[in-house]
Short mmCIF file of C-alpha atoms and ligand atoms in Angstrom, two decimals:
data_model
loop_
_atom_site.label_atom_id
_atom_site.label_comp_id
_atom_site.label_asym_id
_atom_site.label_seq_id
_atom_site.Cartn_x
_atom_site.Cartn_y
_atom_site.Cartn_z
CA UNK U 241 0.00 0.00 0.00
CA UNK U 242 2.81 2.74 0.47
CA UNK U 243 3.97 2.29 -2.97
CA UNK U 244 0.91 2.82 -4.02
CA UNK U 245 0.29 5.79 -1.85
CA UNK U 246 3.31 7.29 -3.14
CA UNK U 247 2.64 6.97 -6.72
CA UNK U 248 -0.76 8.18 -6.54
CA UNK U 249 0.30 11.54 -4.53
CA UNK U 250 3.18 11.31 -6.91
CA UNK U 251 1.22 10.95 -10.52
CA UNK U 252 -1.27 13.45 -9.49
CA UNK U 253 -4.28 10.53 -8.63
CA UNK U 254 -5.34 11.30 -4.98
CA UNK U 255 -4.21 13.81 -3.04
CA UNK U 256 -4.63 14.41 0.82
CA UNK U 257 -7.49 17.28 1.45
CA UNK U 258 -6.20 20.72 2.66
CA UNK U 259 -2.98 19.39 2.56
CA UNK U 260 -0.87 22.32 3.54
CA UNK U 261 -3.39 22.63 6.50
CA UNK U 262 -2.56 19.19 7.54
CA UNK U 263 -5.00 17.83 5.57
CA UNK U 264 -8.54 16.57 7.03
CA UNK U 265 -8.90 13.11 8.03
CA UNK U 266 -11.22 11.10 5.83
CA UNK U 267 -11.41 13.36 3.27
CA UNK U 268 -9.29 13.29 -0.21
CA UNK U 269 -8.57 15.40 -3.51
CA UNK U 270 -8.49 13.79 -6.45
CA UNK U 271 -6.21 15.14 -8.88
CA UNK U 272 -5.64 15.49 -12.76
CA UNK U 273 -4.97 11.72 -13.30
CA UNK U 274 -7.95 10.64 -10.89
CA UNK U 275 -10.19 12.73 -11.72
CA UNK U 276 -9.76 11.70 -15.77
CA UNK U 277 -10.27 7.71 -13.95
CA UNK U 278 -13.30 8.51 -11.79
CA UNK U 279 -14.81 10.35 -15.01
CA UNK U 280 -13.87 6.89 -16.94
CA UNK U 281 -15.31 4.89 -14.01
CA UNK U 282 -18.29 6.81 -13.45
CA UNK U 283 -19.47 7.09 -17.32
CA UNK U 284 -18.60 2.93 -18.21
CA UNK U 285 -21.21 2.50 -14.89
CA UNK U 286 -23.68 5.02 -16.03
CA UNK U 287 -23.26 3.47 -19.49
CA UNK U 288 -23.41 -0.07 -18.67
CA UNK U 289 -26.61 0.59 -15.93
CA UNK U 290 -28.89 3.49 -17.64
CA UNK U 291 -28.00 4.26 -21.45
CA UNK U 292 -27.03 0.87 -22.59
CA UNK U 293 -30.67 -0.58 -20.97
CA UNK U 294 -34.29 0.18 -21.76
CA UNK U 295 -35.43 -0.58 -18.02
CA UNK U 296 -33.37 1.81 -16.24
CA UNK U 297 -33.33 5.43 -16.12
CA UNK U 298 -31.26 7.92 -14.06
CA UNK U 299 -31.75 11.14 -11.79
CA UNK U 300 -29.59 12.98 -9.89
CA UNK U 301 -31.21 14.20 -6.44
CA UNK U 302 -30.24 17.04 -3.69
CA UNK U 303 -27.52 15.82 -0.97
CA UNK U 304 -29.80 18.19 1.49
CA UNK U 305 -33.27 16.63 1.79
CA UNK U 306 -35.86 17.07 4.20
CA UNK U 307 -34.93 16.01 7.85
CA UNK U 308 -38.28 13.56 7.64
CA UNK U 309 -37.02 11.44 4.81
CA UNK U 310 -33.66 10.19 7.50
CA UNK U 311 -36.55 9.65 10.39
CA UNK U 312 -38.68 7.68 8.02
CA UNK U 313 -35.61 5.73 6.34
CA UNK U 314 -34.58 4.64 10.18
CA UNK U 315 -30.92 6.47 9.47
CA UNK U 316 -31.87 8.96 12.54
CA UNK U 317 -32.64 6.72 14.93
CA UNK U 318 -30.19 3.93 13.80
CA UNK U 319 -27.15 4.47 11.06
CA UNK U 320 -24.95 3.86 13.93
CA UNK U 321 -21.72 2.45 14.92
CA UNK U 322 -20.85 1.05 17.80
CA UNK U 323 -17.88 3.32 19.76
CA UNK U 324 -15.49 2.84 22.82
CA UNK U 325 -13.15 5.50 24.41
CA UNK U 326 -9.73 4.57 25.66
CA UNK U 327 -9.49 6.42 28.77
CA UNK U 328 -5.54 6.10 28.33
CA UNK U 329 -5.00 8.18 25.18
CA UNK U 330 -8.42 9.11 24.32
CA UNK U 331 -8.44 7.65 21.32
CA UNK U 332 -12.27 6.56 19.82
CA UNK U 333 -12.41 3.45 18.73
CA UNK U 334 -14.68 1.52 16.76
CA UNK U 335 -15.76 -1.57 18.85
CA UNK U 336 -16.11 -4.31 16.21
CA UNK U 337 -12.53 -3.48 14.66
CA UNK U 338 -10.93 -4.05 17.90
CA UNK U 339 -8.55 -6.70 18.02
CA UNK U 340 -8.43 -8.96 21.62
CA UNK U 341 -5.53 -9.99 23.70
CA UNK U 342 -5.91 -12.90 26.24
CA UNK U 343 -9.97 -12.51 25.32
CA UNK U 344 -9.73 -8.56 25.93
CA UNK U 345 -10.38 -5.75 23.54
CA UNK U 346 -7.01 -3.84 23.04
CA UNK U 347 -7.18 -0.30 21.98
CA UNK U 348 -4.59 -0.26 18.97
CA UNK U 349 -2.82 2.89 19.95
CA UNK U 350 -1.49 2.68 22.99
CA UNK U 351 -1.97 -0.77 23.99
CA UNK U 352 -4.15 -0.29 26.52
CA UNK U 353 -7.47 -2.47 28.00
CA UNK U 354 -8.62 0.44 29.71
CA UNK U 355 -11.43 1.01 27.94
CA UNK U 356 -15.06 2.53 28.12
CA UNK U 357 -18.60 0.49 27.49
CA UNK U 358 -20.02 0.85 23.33
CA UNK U 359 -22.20 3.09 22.78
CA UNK U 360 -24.12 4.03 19.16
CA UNK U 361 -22.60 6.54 17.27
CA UNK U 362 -24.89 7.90 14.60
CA UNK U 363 -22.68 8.57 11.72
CA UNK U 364 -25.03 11.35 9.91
CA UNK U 365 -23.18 14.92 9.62
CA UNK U 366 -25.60 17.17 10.99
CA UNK U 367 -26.65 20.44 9.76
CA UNK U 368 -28.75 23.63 9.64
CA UNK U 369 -30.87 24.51 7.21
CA UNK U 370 -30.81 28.39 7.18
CA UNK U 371 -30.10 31.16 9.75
CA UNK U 372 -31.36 29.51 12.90
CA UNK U 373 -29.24 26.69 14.19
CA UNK U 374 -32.19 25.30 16.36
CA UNK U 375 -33.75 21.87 16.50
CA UNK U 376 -36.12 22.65 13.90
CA UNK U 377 -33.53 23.77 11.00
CA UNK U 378 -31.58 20.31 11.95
CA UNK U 379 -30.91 17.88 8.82
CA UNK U 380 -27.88 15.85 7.68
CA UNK U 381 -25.84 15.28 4.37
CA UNK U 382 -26.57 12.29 3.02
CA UNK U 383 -25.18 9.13 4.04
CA UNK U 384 -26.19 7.13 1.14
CA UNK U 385 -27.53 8.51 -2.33
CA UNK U 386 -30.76 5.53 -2.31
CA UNK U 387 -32.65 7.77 -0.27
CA UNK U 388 -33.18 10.10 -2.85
CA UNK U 389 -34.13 7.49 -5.21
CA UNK U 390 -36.77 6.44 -3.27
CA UNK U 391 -38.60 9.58 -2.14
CA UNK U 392 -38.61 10.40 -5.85
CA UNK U 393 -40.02 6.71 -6.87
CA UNK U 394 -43.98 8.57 -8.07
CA UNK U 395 -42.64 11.80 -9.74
CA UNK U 396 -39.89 9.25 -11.34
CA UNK U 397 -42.56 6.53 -12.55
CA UNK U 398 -44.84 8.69 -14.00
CA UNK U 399 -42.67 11.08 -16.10
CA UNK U 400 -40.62 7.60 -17.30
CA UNK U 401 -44.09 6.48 -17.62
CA UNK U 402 -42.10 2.58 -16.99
CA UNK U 403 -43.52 -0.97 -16.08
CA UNK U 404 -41.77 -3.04 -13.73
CA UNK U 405 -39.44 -3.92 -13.26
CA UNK U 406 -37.53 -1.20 -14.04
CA UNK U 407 -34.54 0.72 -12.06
CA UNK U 408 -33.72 4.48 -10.97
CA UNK U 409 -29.74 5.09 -11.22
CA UNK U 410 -27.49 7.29 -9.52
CA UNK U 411 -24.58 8.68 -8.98
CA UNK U 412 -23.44 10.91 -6.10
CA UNK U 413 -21.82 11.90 -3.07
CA UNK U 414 -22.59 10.49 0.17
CA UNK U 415 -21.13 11.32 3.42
CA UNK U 416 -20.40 9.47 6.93
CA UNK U 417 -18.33 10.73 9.94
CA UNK U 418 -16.57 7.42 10.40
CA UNK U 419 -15.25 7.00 13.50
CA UNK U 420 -11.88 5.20 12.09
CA UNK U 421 -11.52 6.54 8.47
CA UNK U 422 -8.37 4.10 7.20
CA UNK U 423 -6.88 2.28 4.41
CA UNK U 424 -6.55 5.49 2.33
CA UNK U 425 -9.47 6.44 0.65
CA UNK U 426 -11.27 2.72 1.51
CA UNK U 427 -13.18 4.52 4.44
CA UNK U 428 -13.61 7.94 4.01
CA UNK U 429 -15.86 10.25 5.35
CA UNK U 430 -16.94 11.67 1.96
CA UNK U 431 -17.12 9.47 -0.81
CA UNK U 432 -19.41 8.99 -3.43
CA UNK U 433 -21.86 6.09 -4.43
CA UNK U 434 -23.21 4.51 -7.56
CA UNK U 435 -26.87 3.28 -6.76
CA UNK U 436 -29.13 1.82 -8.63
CA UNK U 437 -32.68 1.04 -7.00
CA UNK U 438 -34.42 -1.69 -9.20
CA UNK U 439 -37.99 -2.39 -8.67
CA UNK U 440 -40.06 -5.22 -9.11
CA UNK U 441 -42.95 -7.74 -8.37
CA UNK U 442 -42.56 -9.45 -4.91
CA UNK U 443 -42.91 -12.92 -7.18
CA UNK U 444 -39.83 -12.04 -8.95
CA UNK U 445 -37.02 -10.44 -5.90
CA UNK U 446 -34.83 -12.94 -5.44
CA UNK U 447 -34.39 -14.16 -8.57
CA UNK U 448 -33.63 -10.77 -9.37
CA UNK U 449 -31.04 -10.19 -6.46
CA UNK U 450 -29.19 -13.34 -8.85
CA UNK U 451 -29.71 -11.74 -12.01
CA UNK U 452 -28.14 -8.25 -10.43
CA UNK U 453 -24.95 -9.69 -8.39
CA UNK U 454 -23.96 -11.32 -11.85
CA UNK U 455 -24.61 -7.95 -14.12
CA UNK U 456 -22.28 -6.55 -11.70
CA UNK U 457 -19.61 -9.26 -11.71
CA UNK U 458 -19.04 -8.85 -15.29
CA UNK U 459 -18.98 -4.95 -14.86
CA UNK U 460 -16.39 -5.69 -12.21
CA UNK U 461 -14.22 -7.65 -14.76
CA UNK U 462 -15.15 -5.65 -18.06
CA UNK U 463 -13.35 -2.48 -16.21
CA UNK U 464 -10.63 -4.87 -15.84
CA UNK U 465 -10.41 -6.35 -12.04
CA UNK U 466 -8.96 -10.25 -12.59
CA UNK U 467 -11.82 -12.18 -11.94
CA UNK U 468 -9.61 -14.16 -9.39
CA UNK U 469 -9.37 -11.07 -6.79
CA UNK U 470 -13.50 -10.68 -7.09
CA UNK U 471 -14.66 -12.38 -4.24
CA UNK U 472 -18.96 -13.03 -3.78
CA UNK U 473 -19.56 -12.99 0.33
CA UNK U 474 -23.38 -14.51 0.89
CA UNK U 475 -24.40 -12.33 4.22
CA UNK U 476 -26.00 -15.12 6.35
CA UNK U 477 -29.68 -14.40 7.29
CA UNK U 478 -29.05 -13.44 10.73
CA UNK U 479 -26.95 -10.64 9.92
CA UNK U 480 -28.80 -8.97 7.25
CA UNK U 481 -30.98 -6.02 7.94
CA UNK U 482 -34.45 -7.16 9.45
CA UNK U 483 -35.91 -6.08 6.47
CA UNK U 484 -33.49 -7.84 3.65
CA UNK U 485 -34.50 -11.37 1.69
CA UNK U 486 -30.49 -11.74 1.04
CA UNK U 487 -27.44 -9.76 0.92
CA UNK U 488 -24.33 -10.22 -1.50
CA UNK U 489 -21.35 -8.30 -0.63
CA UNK U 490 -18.64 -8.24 -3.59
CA UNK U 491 -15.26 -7.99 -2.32
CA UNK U 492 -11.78 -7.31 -3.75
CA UNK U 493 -8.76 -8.17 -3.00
CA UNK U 494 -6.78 -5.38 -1.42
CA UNK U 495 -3.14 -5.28 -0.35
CA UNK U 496 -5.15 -5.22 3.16
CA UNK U 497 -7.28 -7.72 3.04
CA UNK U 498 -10.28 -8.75 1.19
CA UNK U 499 -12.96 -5.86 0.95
CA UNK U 500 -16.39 -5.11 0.12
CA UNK U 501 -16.53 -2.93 -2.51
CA UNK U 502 -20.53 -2.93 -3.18
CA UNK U 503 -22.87 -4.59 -1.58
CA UNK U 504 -26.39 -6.14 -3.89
CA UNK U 505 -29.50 -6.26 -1.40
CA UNK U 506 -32.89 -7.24 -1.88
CA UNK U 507 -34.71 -4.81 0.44
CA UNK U 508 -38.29 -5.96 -0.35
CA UNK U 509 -40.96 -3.39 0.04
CA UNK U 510 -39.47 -1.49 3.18
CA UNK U 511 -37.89 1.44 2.28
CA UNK U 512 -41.03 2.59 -0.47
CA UNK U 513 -43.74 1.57 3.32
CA UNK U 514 -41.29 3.34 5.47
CA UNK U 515 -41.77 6.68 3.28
CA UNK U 516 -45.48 6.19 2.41
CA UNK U 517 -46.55 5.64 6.33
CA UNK U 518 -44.44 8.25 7.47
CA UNK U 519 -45.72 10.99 4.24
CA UNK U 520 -48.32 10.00 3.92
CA UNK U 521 -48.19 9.89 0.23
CA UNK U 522 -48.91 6.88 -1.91
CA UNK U 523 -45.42 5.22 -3.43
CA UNK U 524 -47.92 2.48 -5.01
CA UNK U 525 -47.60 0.83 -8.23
CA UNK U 526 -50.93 0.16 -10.34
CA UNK U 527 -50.92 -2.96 -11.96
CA UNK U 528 -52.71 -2.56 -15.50
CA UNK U 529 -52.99 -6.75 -15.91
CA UNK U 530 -54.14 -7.62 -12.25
CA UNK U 531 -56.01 -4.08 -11.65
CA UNK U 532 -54.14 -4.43 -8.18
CA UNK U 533 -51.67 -1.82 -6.39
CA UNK U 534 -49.39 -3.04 -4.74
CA UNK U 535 -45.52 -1.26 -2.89
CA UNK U 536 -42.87 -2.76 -5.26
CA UNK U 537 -40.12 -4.37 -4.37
CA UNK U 538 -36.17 -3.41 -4.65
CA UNK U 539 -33.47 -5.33 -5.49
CA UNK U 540 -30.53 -2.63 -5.03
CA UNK U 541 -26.81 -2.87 -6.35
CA UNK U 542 -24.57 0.19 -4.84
CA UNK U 543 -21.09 0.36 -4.86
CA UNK U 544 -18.76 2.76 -4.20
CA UNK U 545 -16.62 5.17 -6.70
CA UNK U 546 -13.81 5.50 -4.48
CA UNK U 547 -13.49 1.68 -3.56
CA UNK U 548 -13.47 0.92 -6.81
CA UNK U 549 -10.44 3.35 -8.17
CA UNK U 550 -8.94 2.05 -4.96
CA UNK U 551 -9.22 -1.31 -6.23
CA UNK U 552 -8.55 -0.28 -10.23
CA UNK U 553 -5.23 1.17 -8.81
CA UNK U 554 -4.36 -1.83 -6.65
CA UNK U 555 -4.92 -4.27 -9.32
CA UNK U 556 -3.12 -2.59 -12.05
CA UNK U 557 0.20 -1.60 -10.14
CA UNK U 558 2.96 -3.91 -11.23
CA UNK U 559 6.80 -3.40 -11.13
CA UNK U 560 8.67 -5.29 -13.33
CA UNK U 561 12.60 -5.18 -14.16
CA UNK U 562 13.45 -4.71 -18.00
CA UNK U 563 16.81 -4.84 -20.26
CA UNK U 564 17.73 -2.48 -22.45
CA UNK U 565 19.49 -3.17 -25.73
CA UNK U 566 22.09 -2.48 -24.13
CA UNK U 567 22.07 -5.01 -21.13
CA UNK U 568 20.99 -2.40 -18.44
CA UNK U 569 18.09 -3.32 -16.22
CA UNK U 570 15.57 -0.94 -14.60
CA UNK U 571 12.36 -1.25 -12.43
CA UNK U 572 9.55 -0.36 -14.54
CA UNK U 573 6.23 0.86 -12.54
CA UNK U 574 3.01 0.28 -14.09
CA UNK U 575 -0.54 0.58 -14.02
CA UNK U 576 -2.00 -1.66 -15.69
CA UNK U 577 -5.61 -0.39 -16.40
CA UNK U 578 -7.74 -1.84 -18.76
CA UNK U 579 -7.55 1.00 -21.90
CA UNK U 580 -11.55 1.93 -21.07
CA UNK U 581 -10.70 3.32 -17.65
CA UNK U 582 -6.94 4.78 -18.49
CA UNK U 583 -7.00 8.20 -17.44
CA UNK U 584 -4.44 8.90 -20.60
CA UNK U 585 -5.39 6.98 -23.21
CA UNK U 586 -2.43 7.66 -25.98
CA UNK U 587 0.66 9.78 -25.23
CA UNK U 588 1.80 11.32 -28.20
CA UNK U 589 5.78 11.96 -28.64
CA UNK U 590 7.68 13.56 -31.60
CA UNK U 591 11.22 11.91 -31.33
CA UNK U 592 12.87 15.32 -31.11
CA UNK U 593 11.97 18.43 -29.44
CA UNK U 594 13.88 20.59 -31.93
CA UNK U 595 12.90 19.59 -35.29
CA UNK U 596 9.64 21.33 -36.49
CA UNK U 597 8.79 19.38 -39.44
CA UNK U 598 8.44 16.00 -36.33
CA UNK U 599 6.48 18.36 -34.05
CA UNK U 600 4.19 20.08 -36.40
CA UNK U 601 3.04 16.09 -37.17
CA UNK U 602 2.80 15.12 -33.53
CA UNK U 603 0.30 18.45 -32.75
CA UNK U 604 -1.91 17.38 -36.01
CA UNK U 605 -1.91 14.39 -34.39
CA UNK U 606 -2.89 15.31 -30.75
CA UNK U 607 -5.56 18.00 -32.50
CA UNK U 608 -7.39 15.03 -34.19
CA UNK U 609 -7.43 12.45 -31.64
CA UNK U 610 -8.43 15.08 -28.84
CA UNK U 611 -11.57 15.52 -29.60
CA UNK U 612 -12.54 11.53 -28.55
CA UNK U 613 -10.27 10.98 -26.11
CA UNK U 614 -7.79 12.13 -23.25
CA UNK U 615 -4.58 12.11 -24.74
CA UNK U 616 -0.93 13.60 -23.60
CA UNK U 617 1.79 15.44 -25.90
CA UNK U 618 5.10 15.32 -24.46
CA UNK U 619 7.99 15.95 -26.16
CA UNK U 620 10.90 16.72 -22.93
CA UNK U 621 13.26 14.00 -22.32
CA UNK U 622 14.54 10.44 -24.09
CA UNK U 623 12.06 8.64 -25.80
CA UNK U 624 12.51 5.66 -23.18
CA UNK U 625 12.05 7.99 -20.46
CA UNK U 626 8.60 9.57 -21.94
CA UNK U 627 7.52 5.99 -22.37
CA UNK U 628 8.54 5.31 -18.77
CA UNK U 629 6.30 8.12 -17.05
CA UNK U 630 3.03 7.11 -19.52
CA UNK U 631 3.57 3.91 -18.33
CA UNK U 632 3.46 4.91 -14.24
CA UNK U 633 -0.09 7.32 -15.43
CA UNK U 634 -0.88 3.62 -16.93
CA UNK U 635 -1.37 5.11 -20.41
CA UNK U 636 -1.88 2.20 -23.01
CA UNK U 637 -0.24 3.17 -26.22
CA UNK U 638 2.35 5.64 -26.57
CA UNK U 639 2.66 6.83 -30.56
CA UNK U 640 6.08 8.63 -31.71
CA UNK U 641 6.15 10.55 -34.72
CA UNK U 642 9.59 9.67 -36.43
CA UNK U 643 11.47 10.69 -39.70
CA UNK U 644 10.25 7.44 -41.20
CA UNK U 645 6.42 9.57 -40.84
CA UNK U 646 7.85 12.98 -42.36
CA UNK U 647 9.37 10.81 -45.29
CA UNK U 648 12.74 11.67 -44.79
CA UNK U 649 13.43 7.87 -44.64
CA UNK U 650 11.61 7.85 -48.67
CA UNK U 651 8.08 7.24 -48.94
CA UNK U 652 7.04 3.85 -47.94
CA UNK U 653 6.39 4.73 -44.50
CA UNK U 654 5.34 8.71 -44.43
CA UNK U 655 2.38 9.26 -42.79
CA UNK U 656 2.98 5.95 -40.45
CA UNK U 657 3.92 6.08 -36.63
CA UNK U 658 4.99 3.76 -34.29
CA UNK U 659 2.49 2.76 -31.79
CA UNK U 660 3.42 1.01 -28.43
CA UNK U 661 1.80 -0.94 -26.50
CA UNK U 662 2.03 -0.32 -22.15
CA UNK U 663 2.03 -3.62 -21.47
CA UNK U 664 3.81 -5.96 -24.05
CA UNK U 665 6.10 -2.67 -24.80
CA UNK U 666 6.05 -4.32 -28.34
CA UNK U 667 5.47 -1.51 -31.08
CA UNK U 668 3.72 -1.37 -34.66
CA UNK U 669 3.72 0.40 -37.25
CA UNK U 670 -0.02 2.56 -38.47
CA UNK U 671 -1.03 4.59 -40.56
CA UNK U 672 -1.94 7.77 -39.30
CA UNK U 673 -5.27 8.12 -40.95
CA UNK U 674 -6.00 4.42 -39.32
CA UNK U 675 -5.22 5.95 -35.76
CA UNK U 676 -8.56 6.97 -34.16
CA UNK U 677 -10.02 3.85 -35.36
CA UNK U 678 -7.31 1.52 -34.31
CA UNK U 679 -7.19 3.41 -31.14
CA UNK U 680 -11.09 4.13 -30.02
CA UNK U 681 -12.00 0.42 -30.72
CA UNK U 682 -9.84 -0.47 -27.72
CA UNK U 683 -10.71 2.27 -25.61
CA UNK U 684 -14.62 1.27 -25.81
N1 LIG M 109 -27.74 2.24 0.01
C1 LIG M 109 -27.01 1.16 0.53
C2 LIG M 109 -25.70 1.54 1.08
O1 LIG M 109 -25.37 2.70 1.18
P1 LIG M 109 -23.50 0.53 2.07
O2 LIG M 109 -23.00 -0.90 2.07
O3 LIG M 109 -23.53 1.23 3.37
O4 LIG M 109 -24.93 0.46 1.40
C3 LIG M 109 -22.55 0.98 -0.31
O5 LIG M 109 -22.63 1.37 1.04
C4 LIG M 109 -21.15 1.16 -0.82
O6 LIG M 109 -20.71 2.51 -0.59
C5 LIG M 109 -20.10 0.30 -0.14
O7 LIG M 109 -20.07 -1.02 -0.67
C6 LIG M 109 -18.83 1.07 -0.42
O8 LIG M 109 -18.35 0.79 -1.72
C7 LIG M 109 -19.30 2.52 -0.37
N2 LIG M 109 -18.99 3.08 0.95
C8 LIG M 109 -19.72 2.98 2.07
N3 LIG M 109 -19.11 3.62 3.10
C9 LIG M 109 -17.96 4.11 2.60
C10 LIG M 109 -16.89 4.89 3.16
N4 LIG M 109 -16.90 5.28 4.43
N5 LIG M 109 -15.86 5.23 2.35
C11 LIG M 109 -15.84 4.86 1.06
N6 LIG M 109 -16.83 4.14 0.48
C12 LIG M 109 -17.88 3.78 1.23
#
């Protein structure tokens, strides 16, 4: 994990927030490399779970929302964790992470056994809504994005004017004052969610809850996590929510331990009675066939955007040690994405700085392909060394624009580059004109 750290405060992927404050624990700053991933991440989901369906359409609610909708969703009363004190150091811990010593919970910072009774610690950032900071103005940001979803389930159904089943996506932040925010940005205290909330006929649930934990296996391995360090954990019965038919939790293999990265529930009916009882207002569904309403059901998939560039970034780091033609061997760093969530997906390099005729080609080329996708000119530095720090941003293909493409070589090969490849560093030879094609068909 501190390699990694390194390289992504190094590369520009996450930084620490208010750094030069001493930074804010929990919270995190992407920068120019991880914010070009998260976009990647963020669209393949949004592509893969609204625009690429005809069941599933998206909306994008308030993180404010009415105080009523966390009473009603049971987050006010019970989105805790369980906390201790250690009257030692005064650290706060969270109780289940402790670890035990001779069958006593040890607090992990100073050693100590000294150490105070649980208690529930509702992890909801409170708020005021307005200029009075009295009980009434009181709400919270949100700790999960679903909620929205849900109190929007009769405006949503009768503009999309859909049949179930059929889902509500979104994407968002969410935040929770963890009391232990670790593992870099695993746990944070601001993160943000992709949810989607799929409704359906009680009949047809859990069947459902199958059909979703699979969809989201293969997104998990078409954005290029090995399917070996995807793990499926079945949540037994008696430690799903009361109001849960089953509970998947998909978990990755991180350098510190295997983690859930989403979690697929099938939440039945609750959360659509929780909001009509407490409203007021019917969240019904009117079946045309049967003349009968009925509260649907949910099966809902959400996973997290920061887990999952945690996990991208895990999986792709790799070091290797290469020869050079000329027998010297280096460590090579590199990530290893899959070309559809690259931040950079083609770095384009002139082989010399100082002749115009190679540069003038290289810019055509970075003007052309710019305009459907990210790419990176560079032109500072030895060729090997350019293709060294696209490989560390986990760029795919590099392309260099050589005398052979200005014809000073004779004509067979003007208008051709060399194209390499990140991972086999093997290189071809294309035709310029054959570029975006060759290129945006593996980028897809
Ligand atoms: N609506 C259901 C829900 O919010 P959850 O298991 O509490 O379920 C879903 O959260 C996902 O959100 C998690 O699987 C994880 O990827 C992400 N997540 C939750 N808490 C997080 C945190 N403190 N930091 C980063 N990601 C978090």
């Amino acid at each position: 994990m501190e390699k990694i750290v390194s390289l992504c405060k190094r590369r520009g992927f996450i930084f620490q927030s208010s750094e030069i404050y001493g930074g804010l624990n929990g919270c995190w700053d992407y920068g120019p490399l991880g914010t070009e991933l998260k976009r990647n991440l963020k669209d393949f989901w949004w592509r893969r779970t609204v625009r690429e369906r005809d069941d599933v359409v998206g909306m994008d609610g308030s993180i404010l929302m009415n105080r009523q909708v966390w009473v009603a969703s049971g987050h006010e009363n019970t989105f805790t964790d369980p906390m201790v004190d250690c009257r030692n150091c005064k650290s706060r811990l969270r109780a289940d992470q402790l670890t035990e010593k001779n069958g006593r919970k040890q607090c992990p910072v100073c050693g100590s056994f000294d150490l105070t009774e649980p208690r529930a610690f509702n992890l909801m950032f409170k708020t005021y809504v307005g200029a009075t900071e009295d009980e009434s103005a009181v709400t919270y940001l949100r700790p999960e994005t679903a909620q929205a979803i849900f109190v929007q389930f009769r405006n949503i159904l009768e503009v999309s004017r859909k049949k179930l089943p059929f889902g509500i996506a979104q994407i968002g932040k969410a935040f929770r004052n963890e009391i232990n925010p670790r593992n870099f940005t695993f746990r944070s205290r601001e993160f943000e969610q992709m949810e989607l909330e799929y409704f359906c006929r009680p009949e047809n649930g859990l069947e459902l809850l199958e059909y979703w934990l699979q969809e989201r296996l293969r997104f998990y391995r078409d954005i290029g996590l090995p399917s070996e360090s995807l793990h499926v954990h079945k949540i037994p019965p008696e430690e799903c929510a009361h109001y849960s038919k089953g509970t998947y939790d998909i978990e990755f293999a991180f350098p510190f331990g295997i983690q859930e990265l989403e979690g697929v529930a099938y939440r039945t009916d609750y959360d659509l009675t929780q909001h009509q009882l407490a409203s007021g207002k019917p969240l019904d569904y009117f079946d045309e066939e049967s003349k009968q309403h009925f509260i649907p059901h949910v099966v809902e998939p959400s996973a997290g955007v920061d887990r999952t560039m945690l996990a991208l970034i895990c999986a792709g780091y790799d070091e290797e040690v290469v020869t050079d033609e000329k027998g010297k061997s280096e460590t090579r760093t590199v990530l290893r994405f899959h070309p559809r969530m690259a931040p950079i997906k083609c770095g384009v390099f002139p082989l010399l700085k100082n002749n115009e005729s190679l540069v003038r080609r290289a810019r055509e080329i970075v003007d052309q392909l710019r305009r459907e996708m990210m790419v990176f000119y560079d032109e500072t530095g030895a060729i090997g060394r350019r293709y060294r720090r696209q490989d560390e941003a986990g760029t795919p293909f590099g392309v260099t624009v050589d005398f052979d493409t200005i014809g000073e070589n004779g004509p067979a090969l003007r208008d051709t580059v060399t194209v390499r490849h990140r991972d086999s560093m093997e290189q071809e030879r294309i035709a310029i004109k054959e570029l975006p094609a060759f290129l945006s068909e593996r980028i897809r």
